[in-house]
Amino acid sequence: MRKALFVLLLLSILLSSCRIPESALAGYDTNPFLEERVINVDNSTLVFFTDAHIGRERNRKDIKRFDGNFISFIRDGGYDVVISGGDMADDGELSEELMDFIDKIKSSASLYLETKGNHDRHPYNYKGDDLSSFWLNSILMADTHVTYADIMESEYGIDSTGRYLISTPDGDISIYILDTSLRSFSSRQLSWLEEAITKDNTTFKILVSHINIVSGGAFDQSLFMTGLGDEGEISRFMEICKKGNVSLVLTGHHHKGNILYGDGSGYTEFNGAAYHRADSSFESDGWWYTLSLDREKSEITIDGYDAETSEKKKSWKIGAKL
């Protein structure tokens, strides 16, 4: 009996790590990174946050959010562009609370961009009454549920996978919103990305992925709870970034965050901490960030803010490839 359970567990792990990720891009017939979406803004500073997990606080009493602080921060700062690193939903739930939060962000900024996270694809309410569908959807990718990730763009107009050309007083910024919600880029997405970046002469290029590409900074949990599952994809992605003069890759996923990999001279990734606060050694106290771009100095400054106080707590500077 024990051997049978061990075999089933091992099979589940293997299946979950061998999903067919091309299905995440099934809705795209052509390269979404070549569809240039142009937005003119007056502010050269971007706001970034990740892993909000709206609704998790209903099941965990230690979870705290500071939405009022965040919305006030955006409005008071006059920030035009707000970017989410994914996992806005918790277990795929498209709740009124989540949509109200997003509506407030969209009414406070000119552009709200969002990548898909793994929790955005979770089948909602599997814990309550549908455990079998959870395994079908999470392991075999049977798509038995409609989740937040499935309808966030089609019904709510939330911008997702693709390239966004943002024209600012300090130069143009190309924001590439990637889909790594299945712990993979897929060969198709990487080919599309490589084609688009090769043709992109924008001053600043910033890529956004939910899953962290580099793992193990500061001996945090990503050291053993790795990000992407394919070393070949990771290597190819980094090479695309280097050849394409990508200034910065923004990631989230493992909640601890506040880690900068690289200095701007090669591949550079900033892994953000979770937006919500949690009483856990594996999670953060709640953060969001601003990215200030300086063309004259060829520099990007990342400032981290404490969600509870809205005060700047930490800064990172990197050289930007122009």
mmCIF file with all atom_site columns, C-alpha atoms in Angstrom, residues 19 23-24 54 87-95 98-99 102 114-127 130 133-139 141-158 160 179 181-182:
data_model
loop_
_atom_site.group_PDB
_atom_site.id
_atom_site.type_symbol
_atom_site.label_atom_id
_atom_site.label_alt_id
_atom_site.label_comp_id
_atom_site.label_asym_id
_atom_site.label_entity_id
_atom_site.label_seq_id
_atom_site.pdbx_PDB_ins_code
_atom_site.Cartn_x
_atom_site.Cartn_y
_atom_site.Cartn_z
_atom_site.occupancy
_atom_site.B_iso_or_equiv
_atom_site.pdbx_formal_charge
_atom_site.auth_seq_id
_atom_site.auth_comp_id
_atom_site.auth_asym_id
_atom_site.auth_atom_id
_atom_site.pdbx_PDB_model_num
ATOM 1  C CA . ARG A 1 19  ? 2.516   20.068 -18.411 1.00 0.00 ? 19  ARG A CA 1
ATOM 2  C CA . SER A 1 23  ? -2.095  25.820 -24.076 1.00 0.00 ? 23  SER A CA 1
ATOM 3  C CA . ALA A 1 24  ? -1.508  29.038 -22.132 1.00 0.00 ? 24  ALA A CA 1
ATOM 4  C CA . ILE A 1 54  ? -6.962  38.856 -2.991  1.00 0.00 ? 54  ILE A CA 1
ATOM 5  C CA . ASP A 1 87  ? -1.308  36.135 -8.606  1.00 0.00 ? 87  ASP A CA 1
ATOM 6  C CA . MET A 1 88  ? -3.901  38.826 -8.142  1.00 0.00 ? 88  MET A CA 1
ATOM 7  C CA . ALA A 1 89  ? -6.450  36.106 -7.393  1.00 0.00 ? 89  ALA A CA 1
ATOM 8  C CA . ASP A 1 90  ? -6.169  33.421 -4.756  1.00 0.00 ? 90  ASP A CA 1
ATOM 9  C CA . ASP A 1 91  ? -7.119  30.007 -6.144  1.00 0.00 ? 91  ASP A CA 1
ATOM 10 C CA . GLY A 1 92  ? -8.535  31.579 -9.302  1.00 0.00 ? 92  GLY A CA 1
ATOM 11 C CA . GLU A 1 93  ? -11.464 33.308 -7.615  1.00 0.00 ? 93  GLU A CA 1
ATOM 12 C CA . LEU A 1 94  ? -12.939 36.189 -9.617  1.00 0.00 ? 94  LEU A CA 1
ATOM 13 C CA . SER A 1 95  ? -14.437 37.950 -6.595  1.00 0.00 ? 95  SER A CA 1
ATOM 14 C CA . LEU A 1 98  ? -10.783 41.682 -6.439  1.00 0.00 ? 98  LEU A CA 1
ATOM 15 C CA . MET A 1 99  ? -12.542 43.495 -9.254  1.00 0.00 ? 99  MET A CA 1
ATOM 16 C CA . ILE A 1 102 ? -8.601  46.560 -9.829  1.00 0.00 ? 102 ILE A CA 1
ATOM 17 C CA . GLU A 1 114 ? -1.032  42.506 -15.397 1.00 0.00 ? 114 GLU A CA 1
ATOM 18 C CA . THR A 1 115 ? 0.698   39.210 -16.063 1.00 0.00 ? 115 THR A CA 1
ATOM 19 C CA . LYS A 1 116 ? -0.903  35.876 -15.233 1.00 0.00 ? 116 LYS A CA 1
ATOM 20 C CA . GLY A 1 117 ? 0.232   33.992 -12.147 1.00 0.00 ? 117 GLY A CA 1
ATOM 21 C CA . ASN A 1 118 ? -0.106  30.318 -11.284 1.00 0.00 ? 118 ASN A CA 1
ATOM 22 C CA . HIS A 1 119 ? -2.775  31.093 -8.662  1.00 0.00 ? 119 HIS A CA 1
ATOM 23 C CA . ASP A 1 120 ? -4.755  33.029 -11.266 1.00 0.00 ? 120 ASP A CA 1
ATOM 24 C CA . ARG A 1 121 ? -5.196  29.699 -13.067 1.00 0.00 ? 121 ARG A CA 1
ATOM 25 C CA . HIS A 1 122 ? -6.192  27.650 -10.011 1.00 0.00 ? 122 HIS A CA 1
ATOM 26 C CA . PRO A 1 123 ? -9.703  26.139 -10.177 1.00 0.00 ? 123 PRO A CA 1
ATOM 27 C CA . TYR A 1 124 ? -11.808 28.131 -7.755  1.00 0.00 ? 124 TYR A CA 1
ATOM 28 C CA . ASN A 1 125 ? -13.312 26.410 -4.700  1.00 0.00 ? 125 ASN A CA 1
ATOM 29 C CA . TYR A 1 126 ? -11.742 23.000 -5.291  1.00 0.00 ? 126 TYR A CA 1
ATOM 30 C CA . LYS A 1 127 ? -11.164 22.736 -1.545  1.00 0.00 ? 127 LYS A CA 1
ATOM 31 C CA . ASP A 1 130 ? -14.537 19.610 -6.212  1.00 0.00 ? 130 ASP A CA 1
ATOM 32 C CA . SER A 1 133 ? -11.468 18.744 -10.705 1.00 0.00 ? 133 SER A CA 1
ATOM 33 C CA . PHE A 1 134 ? -8.539  20.299 -8.875  1.00 0.00 ? 134 PHE A CA 1
ATOM 34 C CA . TRP A 1 135 ? -6.333  17.342 -9.794  1.00 0.00 ? 135 TRP A CA 1
ATOM 35 C CA . LEU A 1 136 ? -7.624  17.244 -13.363 1.00 0.00 ? 136 LEU A CA 1
ATOM 36 C CA . ASN A 1 137 ? -7.010  20.939 -13.856 1.00 0.00 ? 137 ASN A CA 1
ATOM 37 C CA . SER A 1 138 ? -3.752  21.325 -11.947 1.00 0.00 ? 138 SER A CA 1
ATOM 38 C CA . ILE A 1 139 ? -1.993  18.123 -12.982 1.00 0.00 ? 139 ILE A CA 1
ATOM 39 C CA . MET A 1 141 ? -4.455  20.503 -17.439 1.00 0.00 ? 141 MET A CA 1
ATOM 40 C CA . ALA A 1 142 ? -7.974  19.405 -18.361 1.00 0.00 ? 142 ALA A CA 1
ATOM 41 C CA . ASP A 1 143 ? -9.340  22.969 -18.022 1.00 0.00 ? 143 ASP A CA 1
ATOM 42 C CA . THR A 1 144 ? -12.461 21.879 -16.175 1.00 0.00 ? 144 THR A CA 1
ATOM 43 C CA . HIS A 1 145 ? -13.009 25.328 -14.642 1.00 0.00 ? 145 HIS A CA 1
ATOM 44 C CA . VAL A 1 146 ? -13.158 28.882 -15.874 1.00 0.00 ? 146 VAL A CA 1
ATOM 45 C CA . THR A 1 147 ? -10.741 30.838 -13.695 1.00 0.00 ? 147 THR A CA 1
ATOM 46 C CA . TYR A 1 148 ? -9.752  34.449 -13.159 1.00 0.00 ? 148 TYR A CA 1
ATOM 47 C CA . ALA A 1 149 ? -6.938  34.079 -15.700 1.00 0.00 ? 149 ALA A CA 1
ATOM 48 C CA . ASP A 1 150 ? -9.345  32.810 -18.347 1.00 0.00 ? 150 ASP A CA 1
ATOM 49 C CA . ILE A 1 151 ? -11.636 35.815 -18.388 1.00 0.00 ? 151 ILE A CA 1
ATOM 50 C CA . MET A 1 152 ? -9.709  38.744 -16.934 1.00 0.00 ? 152 MET A CA 1
ATOM 51 C CA . GLU A 1 153 ? -8.850  40.131 -20.368 1.00 0.00 ? 153 GLU A CA 1
ATOM 52 C CA . SER A 1 154 ? -11.886 39.147 -22.434 1.00 0.00 ? 154 SER A CA 1
ATOM 53 C CA . GLU A 1 155 ? -14.565 40.388 -20.043 1.00 0.00 ? 155 GLU A CA 1
ATOM 54 C CA . TYR A 1 156 ? -12.851 42.987 -17.890 1.00 0.00 ? 156 TYR A CA 1
ATOM 55 C CA . GLY A 1 157 ? -10.484 44.652 -20.331 1.00 0.00 ? 157 GLY A CA 1
ATOM 56 C CA . ILE A 1 158 ? -7.385  43.947 -18.270 1.00 0.00 ? 158 ILE A CA 1
ATOM 57 C CA . SER A 1 160 ? -2.294  40.944 -20.594 1.00 0.00 ? 160 SER A CA 1
ATOM 58 C CA . ASP A 1 179 ? 2.888   34.428 -19.447 1.00 0.00 ? 179 ASP A CA 1
ATOM 59 C CA . SER A 1 181 ? 1.744   30.928 -15.151 1.00 0.00 ? 181 SER A CA 1
ATOM 60 C CA . LEU A 1 182 ? 2.396   27.281 -16.049 1.00 0.00 ? 182 LEU A CA 1
#
